[in-house]
PDB file of C-alpha atoms in Angstrom:
ATOM      1  CA  ASP A 181     -16.811 179.268  14.990  1.00  0.00           C
ATOM      2  CA  ALA A 182     -13.026 179.740  13.797  1.00  0.00           C
ATOM      3  CA  GLY A 183     -13.700 179.807  10.047  1.00  0.00           C
ATOM      4  CA  VAL A 184     -11.529 177.925   7.561  1.00  0.00           C
ATOM      5  CA  ILE A 185      -7.960 177.774   8.861  1.00  0.00           C
ATOM      6  CA  GLN A 186      -4.952 177.634   6.745  1.00  0.00           C
ATOM      7  CA  SER A 187      -1.310 176.971   7.222  1.00  0.00           C
ATOM      8  CA  PRO A 188       1.387 178.246   6.703  1.00  0.00           C
ATOM      9  CA  ARG A 189       0.084 181.888   5.674  1.00  0.00           C
ATOM     10  CA  HIS A 190       3.474 182.444   3.875  1.00  0.00           C
ATOM     11  CA  GLU A 191       5.892 180.016   2.432  1.00  0.00           C
ATOM     12  CA  VAL A 192       9.051 180.856   0.765  1.00  0.00           C
ATOM     13  CA  THR A 193      10.988 177.665  -0.838  1.00  0.00           C
ATOM     14  CA  GLU A 194      13.339 176.877  -3.321  1.00  0.00           C
ATOM     15  CA  MET A 195      12.712 175.151  -6.542  1.00  0.00           C
ATOM     16  CA  GLY A 196      12.665 171.483  -6.193  1.00  0.00           C
ATOM     17  CA  GLN A 197      11.512 171.311  -2.652  1.00  0.00           C
ATOM     18  CA  GLU A 198       8.357 169.636  -1.678  1.00  0.00           C
ATOM     19  CA  VAL A 199       5.704 172.082  -0.300  1.00  0.00           C
ATOM     20  CA  THR A 200       2.728 170.880   1.872  1.00  0.00           C
ATOM     21  CA  LEU A 201      -0.064 173.290   2.518  1.00  0.00           C
ATOM     22  CA  ARG A 202      -2.764 172.466   5.161  1.00  0.00           C
ATOM     23  CA  CYS A 203      -6.411 173.244   5.631  1.00  0.00           C
ATOM     24  CA  LYS A 204      -8.783 172.807   8.310  1.00  0.00           C
ATOM     25  CA  PRO A 205     -12.469 173.397   7.133  1.00  0.00           C
ATOM     26  CA  ILE A 206     -15.284 174.647   9.117  1.00  0.00           C
ATOM     27  CA  SER A 207     -16.632 171.963  11.463  1.00  0.00           C
ATOM     28  CA  GLY A 208     -19.736 170.272   9.901  1.00  0.00           C
ATOM     29  CA  HIS A 209     -19.043 171.352   6.468  1.00  0.00           C
ATOM     30  CA  ASN A 210     -19.307 168.501   4.030  1.00  0.00           C
ATOM     31  CA  SER A 211     -17.276 169.844   0.879  1.00  0.00           C
ATOM     32  CA  LEU A 212     -13.868 171.233   0.787  1.00  0.00           C
ATOM     33  CA  PHE A 213     -12.140 172.983  -2.103  1.00  0.00           C
ATOM     34  CA  TRP A 214      -8.433 173.883  -3.042  1.00  0.00           C
ATOM     35  CA  TYR A 215      -8.254 177.177  -5.433  1.00  0.00           C
ATOM     36  CA  ARG A 216      -5.250 179.069  -6.761  1.00  0.00           C
ATOM     37  CA  GLN A 217      -4.888 182.597  -7.562  1.00  0.00           C
ATOM     38  CA  THR A 218      -2.454 184.472  -9.604  1.00  0.00           C
ATOM     39  CA  MET A 219      -2.456 187.824 -11.288  1.00  0.00           C
ATOM     40  CA  MET A 220      -2.493 186.318 -14.817  1.00  0.00           C
ATOM     41  CA  ARG A 221      -5.275 183.674 -14.415  1.00  0.00           C
ATOM     42  CA  GLY A 222      -7.350 184.956 -11.585  1.00  0.00           C
ATOM     43  CA  LEU A 223      -8.836 182.202  -9.104  1.00  0.00           C
ATOM     44  CA  GLU A 224      -8.715 178.539 -10.505  1.00  0.00           C
ATOM     45  CA  LEU A 225     -10.390 175.520  -8.777  1.00  0.00           C
ATOM     46  CA  LEU A 226      -7.735 172.893  -8.516  1.00  0.00           C
ATOM     47  CA  ILE A 227      -9.701 169.832  -6.585  1.00  0.00           C
ATOM     48  CA  TYR A 228     -12.633 169.462  -4.612  1.00  0.00           C
ATOM     49  CA  PHE A 229     -13.737 166.995  -1.891  1.00  0.00           C
ATOM     50  CA  ASN A 230     -17.279 165.875  -0.776  1.00  0.00           C
ATOM     51  CA  ASN A 231     -17.519 163.950   2.408  1.00  0.00           C
ATOM     52  CA  ASN A 232     -13.694 163.344   2.232  1.00  0.00           C
ATOM     53  CA  VAL A 233     -13.831 161.881  -1.255  1.00  0.00           C
ATOM     54  CA  PRO A 234     -12.028 163.615  -4.278  1.00  0.00           C
ATOM     55  CA  ILE A 235     -14.851 164.537  -6.550  1.00  0.00           C
ATOM     56  CA  ASP A 236     -13.089 166.606  -9.270  1.00  0.00           C
ATOM     57  CA  ASP A 237      -9.293 167.109  -9.648  1.00  0.00           C
ATOM     58  CA  SER A 238      -9.387 168.085 -13.376  1.00  0.00           C
ATOM     59  CA  GLY A 239      -7.974 171.658 -12.194  1.00  0.00           C
ATOM     60  CA  MET A 240      -4.902 170.146 -10.783  1.00  0.00           C
ATOM     61  CA  PRO A 241      -2.293 171.318 -13.132  1.00  0.00           C
ATOM     62  CA  GLU A 242       0.347 168.349 -13.085  1.00  0.00           C
ATOM     63  CA  ASP A 243       1.301 165.119 -11.497  1.00  0.00           C
ATOM     64  CA  ARG A 244       3.430 167.211  -9.248  1.00  0.00           C
ATOM     65  CA  PHE A 245       0.255 168.457  -7.517  1.00  0.00           C
ATOM     66  CA  SER A 246      -1.446 166.169  -5.112  1.00  0.00           C
ATOM     67  CA  ALA A 247      -4.254 166.587  -2.279  1.00  0.00           C
ATOM     68  CA  LYS A 248      -5.661 164.421   0.508  1.00  0.00           C
ATOM     69  CA  MET A 249      -8.541 164.810   3.003  1.00  0.00           C
ATOM     70  CA  PRO A 250      -7.737 161.785   5.364  1.00  0.00           C
ATOM     71  CA  ASN A 251     -10.510 163.120   7.565  1.00  0.00           C
ATOM     72  CA  ALA A 252     -13.504 165.741   7.727  1.00  0.00           C
ATOM     73  CA  SER A 253     -11.222 168.116   9.570  1.00  0.00           C
ATOM     74  CA  PHE A 254      -8.024 168.050   7.595  1.00  0.00           C
ATOM     75  CA  SER A 255      -6.740 168.488   4.106  1.00  0.00           C
ATOM     76  CA  THR A 256      -3.389 168.926   2.502  1.00  0.00           C
ATOM     77  CA  LEU A 257      -2.304 169.940  -0.764  1.00  0.00           C
ATOM     78  CA  LYS A 258       1.241 168.954  -1.896  1.00  0.00           C
ATOM     79  CA  ILE A 259       3.537 170.293  -4.622  1.00  0.00           C
ATOM     80  CA  GLN A 260       6.478 167.860  -5.230  1.00  0.00           C
ATOM     81  CA  PRO A 261       8.901 169.174  -6.831  1.00  0.00           C
ATOM     82  CA  SER A 262       7.977 172.767  -6.704  1.00  0.00           C
ATOM     83  CA  GLU A 263       8.784 175.215  -9.415  1.00  0.00           C
ATOM     84  CA  PRO A 264       9.008 179.120  -9.661  1.00  0.00           C
ATOM     85  CA  ARG A 265       5.573 179.214 -11.511  1.00  0.00           C
ATOM     86  CA  ASP A 266       3.805 177.467  -8.659  1.00  0.00           C
ATOM     87  CA  SER A 267       4.188 180.747  -6.863  1.00  0.00           C
ATOM     88  CA  ALA A 268       0.680 181.832  -6.203  1.00  0.00           C
ATOM     89  CA  VAL A 269      -1.821 182.223  -3.184  1.00  0.00           C
ATOM     90  CA  TYR A 270      -3.568 179.151  -2.620  1.00  0.00           C
ATOM     91  CA  PHE A 271      -6.999 179.102  -0.792  1.00  0.00           C
ATOM     92  CA  CYS A 272      -9.076 176.496   0.770  1.00  0.00           C
ATOM     93  CA  ALA A 273     -12.905 177.004   1.058  1.00  0.00           C
ATOM     94  CA  SER A 274     -15.594 174.758   2.579  1.00  0.00           C
ATOM     95  CA  ASN A 275     -19.472 174.821   2.500  1.00  0.00           C
ATOM     96  CA  PRO A 276     -21.964 172.721   4.416  1.00  0.00           C
ATOM     97  CA  THR A 277     -23.373 171.263   1.118  1.00  0.00           C
ATOM     98  CA  SER A 278     -22.034 171.215  -2.382  1.00  0.00           C
ATOM     99  CA  SER A 279     -23.788 173.621  -3.751  1.00  0.00           C
ATOM    100  CA  GLY A 280     -23.997 176.140  -0.761  1.00  0.00           C
ATOM    101  CA  GLU A 281     -22.343 179.234  -0.103  1.00  0.00           C
ATOM    102  CA  GLN A 282     -18.822 178.850   0.333  1.00  0.00           C
ATOM    103  CA  PHE A 283     -16.273 180.090   2.990  1.00  0.00           C
ATOM    104  CA  PHE A 284     -12.754 180.927   2.242  1.00  0.00           C
ATOM    105  CA  GLY A 285      -9.640 180.569   4.430  1.00  0.00           C
ATOM    106  CA  PRO A 286      -7.058 183.463   4.687  1.00  0.00           C
ATOM    107  CA  GLY A 287      -4.775 181.661   2.127  1.00  0.00           C
ATOM    108  CA  THR A 288      -1.108 180.553   1.837  1.00  0.00           C
ATOM    109  CA  ARG A 289       1.150 182.779  -0.157  1.00  0.00           C
ATOM    110  CA  LEU A 290       3.751 180.593  -1.916  1.00  0.00           C
ATOM    111  CA  THR A 291       6.729 181.896  -3.151  1.00  0.00           C
ATOM    112  CA  VAL A 292       9.136 179.484  -5.023  1.00  0.00           C
ATOM    113  CA  LEU A 293      12.558 180.856  -5.877  1.00  0.00           C
TER     114      LEU A 293
ATOM    115  CA  LYS B   5     -17.978 175.818 -20.633  1.00  0.00           C
ATOM    116  CA  GLN B   6     -19.197 178.327 -18.391  1.00  0.00           C
ATOM    117  CA  GLU B   7     -17.426 181.839 -18.733  1.00  0.00           C
ATOM    118  CA  VAL B   8     -18.160 184.615 -15.997  1.00  0.00           C
ATOM    119  CA  THR B   9     -17.189 188.345 -17.036  1.00  0.00           C
ATOM    120  CA  GLN B  10     -17.335 191.439 -14.772  1.00  0.00           C
ATOM    121  CA  ILE B  11     -17.688 194.840 -15.838  1.00  0.00           C
ATOM    122  CA  PRO B  12     -16.184 197.300 -15.296  1.00  0.00           C
ATOM    123  CA  ALA B  13     -12.570 195.763 -14.483  1.00  0.00           C
ATOM    124  CA  ALA B  14     -11.837 198.986 -12.225  1.00  0.00           C
ATOM    125  CA  LEU B  15     -14.213 201.779 -10.785  1.00  0.00           C
ATOM    126  CA  SER B  16     -12.981 204.941  -8.989  1.00  0.00           C
ATOM    127  CA  VAL B  17     -15.760 206.937  -7.386  1.00  0.00           C
ATOM    128  CA  PRO B  18     -16.271 209.750  -4.562  1.00  0.00           C
ATOM    129  CA  GLU B  19     -17.626 208.711  -1.349  1.00  0.00           C
ATOM    130  CA  GLY B  20     -21.535 208.745  -1.181  1.00  0.00           C
ATOM    131  CA  GLU B  21     -22.139 207.446  -4.673  1.00  0.00           C
ATOM    132  CA  ASN B  22     -24.480 204.495  -5.589  1.00  0.00           C
ATOM    133  CA  LEU B  23     -22.778 201.893  -7.484  1.00  0.00           C
ATOM    134  CA  VAL B  24     -23.615 198.987  -9.967  1.00  0.00           C
ATOM    135  CA  LEU B  25     -21.184 196.354 -10.466  1.00  0.00           C
ATOM    136  CA  ASN B  26     -22.007 193.864 -13.309  1.00  0.00           C
ATOM    137  CA  CYS B  27     -21.562 190.297 -13.732  1.00  0.00           C
ATOM    138  CA  SER B  28     -22.609 188.128 -16.867  1.00  0.00           C
ATOM    139  CA  PHE B  29     -22.218 184.400 -17.343  1.00  0.00           C
ATOM    140  CA  THR B  30     -22.725 182.146 -20.399  1.00  0.00           C
ATOM    141  CA  ASP B  31     -24.480 179.077 -19.326  1.00  0.00           C
ATOM    142  CA  SER B  32     -27.675 179.768 -17.233  1.00  0.00           C
ATOM    143  CA  ALA B  33     -27.985 176.567 -15.808  1.00  0.00           C
ATOM    144  CA  ILE B  34     -26.404 177.578 -12.551  1.00  0.00           C
ATOM    145  CA  TYR B  35     -27.455 176.477  -8.935  1.00  0.00           C
ATOM    146  CA  ASN B  36     -26.696 179.666  -7.508  1.00  0.00           C
ATOM    147  CA  LEU B  37     -24.311 183.015  -7.625  1.00  0.00           C
ATOM    148  CA  GLN B  38     -22.222 184.257  -4.964  1.00  0.00           C
ATOM    149  CA  TRP B  39     -20.571 187.677  -4.672  1.00  0.00           C
ATOM    150  CA  PHE B  40     -17.455 188.021  -2.724  1.00  0.00           C
ATOM    151  CA  ARG B  41     -15.201 191.031  -1.527  1.00  0.00           C
ATOM    152  CA  GLN B  42     -11.329 190.699  -1.310  1.00  0.00           C
ATOM    153  CA  ASP B  43      -9.234 193.049   0.189  1.00  0.00           C
ATOM    154  CA  PRO B  44      -5.531 193.348  -0.965  1.00  0.00           C
ATOM    155  CA  GLY B  45      -3.450 190.454   0.304  1.00  0.00           C
ATOM    156  CA  LYS B  46      -6.451 188.836   1.841  1.00  0.00           C
ATOM    157  CA  GLY B  47      -8.759 186.127   1.554  1.00  0.00           C
ATOM    158  CA  LEU B  48     -12.439 186.145   0.067  1.00  0.00           C
ATOM    159  CA  THR B  49     -15.264 187.331   2.170  1.00  0.00           C
ATOM    160  CA  SER B  50     -18.735 186.128   1.216  1.00  0.00           C
ATOM    161  CA  LEU B  51     -21.132 188.974   0.565  1.00  0.00           C
ATOM    162  CA  LEU B  52     -24.507 187.478  -0.733  1.00  0.00           C
ATOM    163  CA  LEU B  53     -25.457 184.028  -1.932  1.00  0.00           C
ATOM    164  CA  ILE B  54     -28.434 184.221  -4.574  1.00  0.00           C
ATOM    165  CA  GLN B  55     -30.041 181.122  -5.088  1.00  0.00           C
ATOM    166  CA  SER B  56     -31.161 180.059  -8.666  1.00  0.00           C
ATOM    167  CA  SER B  57     -34.867 180.439  -7.784  1.00  0.00           C
ATOM    168  CA  GLN B  58     -34.228 184.011  -6.297  1.00  0.00           C
ATOM    169  CA  ARG B  59     -34.212 187.102  -7.959  1.00  0.00           C
ATOM    170  CA  GLU B  60     -32.416 189.216  -5.366  1.00  0.00           C
ATOM    171  CA  GLN B  61     -30.675 189.310  -2.027  1.00  0.00           C
ATOM    172  CA  THR B  62     -30.236 192.296   0.358  1.00  0.00           C
ATOM    173  CA  SER B  63     -27.543 192.879   3.144  1.00  0.00           C
ATOM    174  CA  GLY B  64     -27.389 196.118   4.667  1.00  0.00           C
ATOM    175  CA  ARG B  65     -26.315 198.508   1.652  1.00  0.00           C
ATOM    176  CA  LEU B  66     -25.675 195.681  -0.823  1.00  0.00           C
ATOM    177  CA  ASN B  67     -28.275 194.382  -2.955  1.00  0.00           C
ATOM    178  CA  ALA B  68     -27.718 191.680  -5.533  1.00  0.00           C
ATOM    179  CA  SER B  69     -30.015 190.705  -8.293  1.00  0.00           C
ATOM    180  CA  LEU B  70     -30.174 187.704 -10.407  1.00  0.00           C
ATOM    181  CA  ASP B  71     -31.528 187.207 -14.133  1.00  0.00           C
ATOM    182  CA  LYS B  72     -30.764 183.858 -14.984  1.00  0.00           C
ATOM    183  CA  SER B  73     -32.511 183.914 -18.582  1.00  0.00           C
ATOM    184  CA  SER B  74     -30.248 186.731 -19.510  1.00  0.00           C
ATOM    185  CA  GLY B  75     -27.332 185.688 -17.650  1.00  0.00           C
ATOM    186  CA  ARG B  76     -26.686 188.457 -15.667  1.00  0.00           C
ATOM    187  CA  SER B  77     -26.261 189.625 -12.175  1.00  0.00           C
ATOM    188  CA  THR B  78     -25.889 193.120 -10.670  1.00  0.00           C
ATOM    189  CA  LEU B  79     -24.201 193.957  -7.222  1.00  0.00           C
ATOM    190  CA  TYR B  80     -25.763 197.445  -6.021  1.00  0.00           C
ATOM    191  CA  ILE B  81     -23.718 199.355  -3.360  1.00  0.00           C
ATOM    192  CA  ALA B  82     -25.686 202.364  -1.894  1.00  0.00           C
ATOM    193  CA  ALA B  83     -24.132 205.442  -0.472  1.00  0.00           C
ATOM    194  CA  SER B  84     -20.437 204.131  -0.922  1.00  0.00           C
ATOM    195  CA  GLN B  85     -17.658 204.584   1.552  1.00  0.00           C
ATOM    196  CA  PRO B  86     -13.965 204.567   1.531  1.00  0.00           C
ATOM    197  CA  GLY B  87     -14.137 201.206   3.506  1.00  0.00           C
ATOM    198  CA  ASP B  88     -15.844 199.607   0.537  1.00  0.00           C
ATOM    199  CA  SER B  89     -12.511 199.897  -1.531  1.00  0.00           C
ATOM    200  CA  ALA B  90     -11.754 196.343  -2.396  1.00  0.00           C
ATOM    201  CA  THR B  91     -12.058 193.891  -5.318  1.00  0.00           C
ATOM    202  CA  TYR B  92     -15.419 192.479  -5.744  1.00  0.00           C
ATOM    203  CA  LEU B  93     -15.795 189.050  -7.384  1.00  0.00           C
ATOM    204  CA  CYS B  94     -18.952 187.156  -8.501  1.00  0.00           C
ATOM    205  CA  ALA B  95     -18.933 183.333  -8.780  1.00  0.00           C
ATOM    206  CA  VAL B  96     -21.511 180.984 -10.315  1.00  0.00           C
ATOM    207  CA  VAL B  97     -22.164 177.366  -9.370  1.00  0.00           C
ATOM    208  CA  ASN B  98     -22.506 174.949 -11.976  1.00  0.00           C
ATOM    209  CA  THR B  99     -22.936 171.531 -10.700  1.00  0.00           C
ATOM    210  CA  ASP B 100     -20.723 171.522  -7.593  1.00  0.00           C
ATOM    211  CA  LYS B 101     -17.926 174.076  -8.647  1.00  0.00           C
ATOM    212  CA  LEU B 102     -17.774 177.856  -8.284  1.00  0.00           C
ATOM    213  CA  ILE B 103     -16.611 179.505 -11.698  1.00  0.00           C
ATOM    214  CA  PHE B 104     -15.047 183.086 -10.897  1.00  0.00           C
ATOM    215  CA  GLY B 105     -15.478 186.216 -12.866  1.00  0.00           C
ATOM    216  CA  THR B 106     -12.294 188.297 -13.230  1.00  0.00           C
ATOM    217  CA  GLY B 107     -13.401 191.018 -10.666  1.00  0.00           C
ATOM    218  CA  THR B 108     -14.182 194.729 -10.305  1.00  0.00           C
ATOM    219  CA  ARG B 109     -11.531 196.705  -8.395  1.00  0.00           C
ATOM    220  CA  LEU B 110     -13.283 199.500  -6.709  1.00  0.00           C
ATOM    221  CA  GLN B 111     -11.877 202.491  -5.083  1.00  0.00           C
ATOM    222  CA  VAL B 112     -14.014 204.804  -3.173  1.00  0.00           C
ATOM    223  CA  PHE B 113     -12.130 208.009  -2.408  1.00  0.00           C
ATOM    224  CA  PRO B 114     -13.157 210.649   0.338  1.00  0.00           C
TER     225      PRO B 114
END
């Protein structure tokens, strides 16, 4: 199995631009999670899906952030418009059951200038 | 609200030492607890998962214990090696969500 796949691995953009991060979970996993990691705040859960349905988006910082999971093998996290304070590493993770072991992707390092 | 704390924040030891990393959580109503390793600039690698009904899990030189009643978990690393140098994170599952600790940055020097 290839594990959780994220793209791009690095993204540098200018303030105000739209950013789209992509994630492919491990095949057969029913839950998908988006996290953000910064030095100041550590790892924070942004949103998670169970069977493609958003279950809890209370961690999404603002309306500028949105996430979709159109099918079991693909999810996007979009930031529009982006701001410098959005600079962080964004991780996607999946697990076979909602309370099972989570497997993380390599992350996307986002820099907003 | 669940809070997860890890002590110490950083640790530097010579190769060969046995180590104990600590994790504490405020709400004992957890489904499971997971230990991760993160290398600089990399993602998280799952090390061990302890279900709430279990007391410990072992994988190679790693042993993790869980005491739900006291809200504590420990990660024991035997015979540490320079390759063990990384940040170690514990995370508890409340309902469906992982709540992460602040991490322990470990450096093992030759």
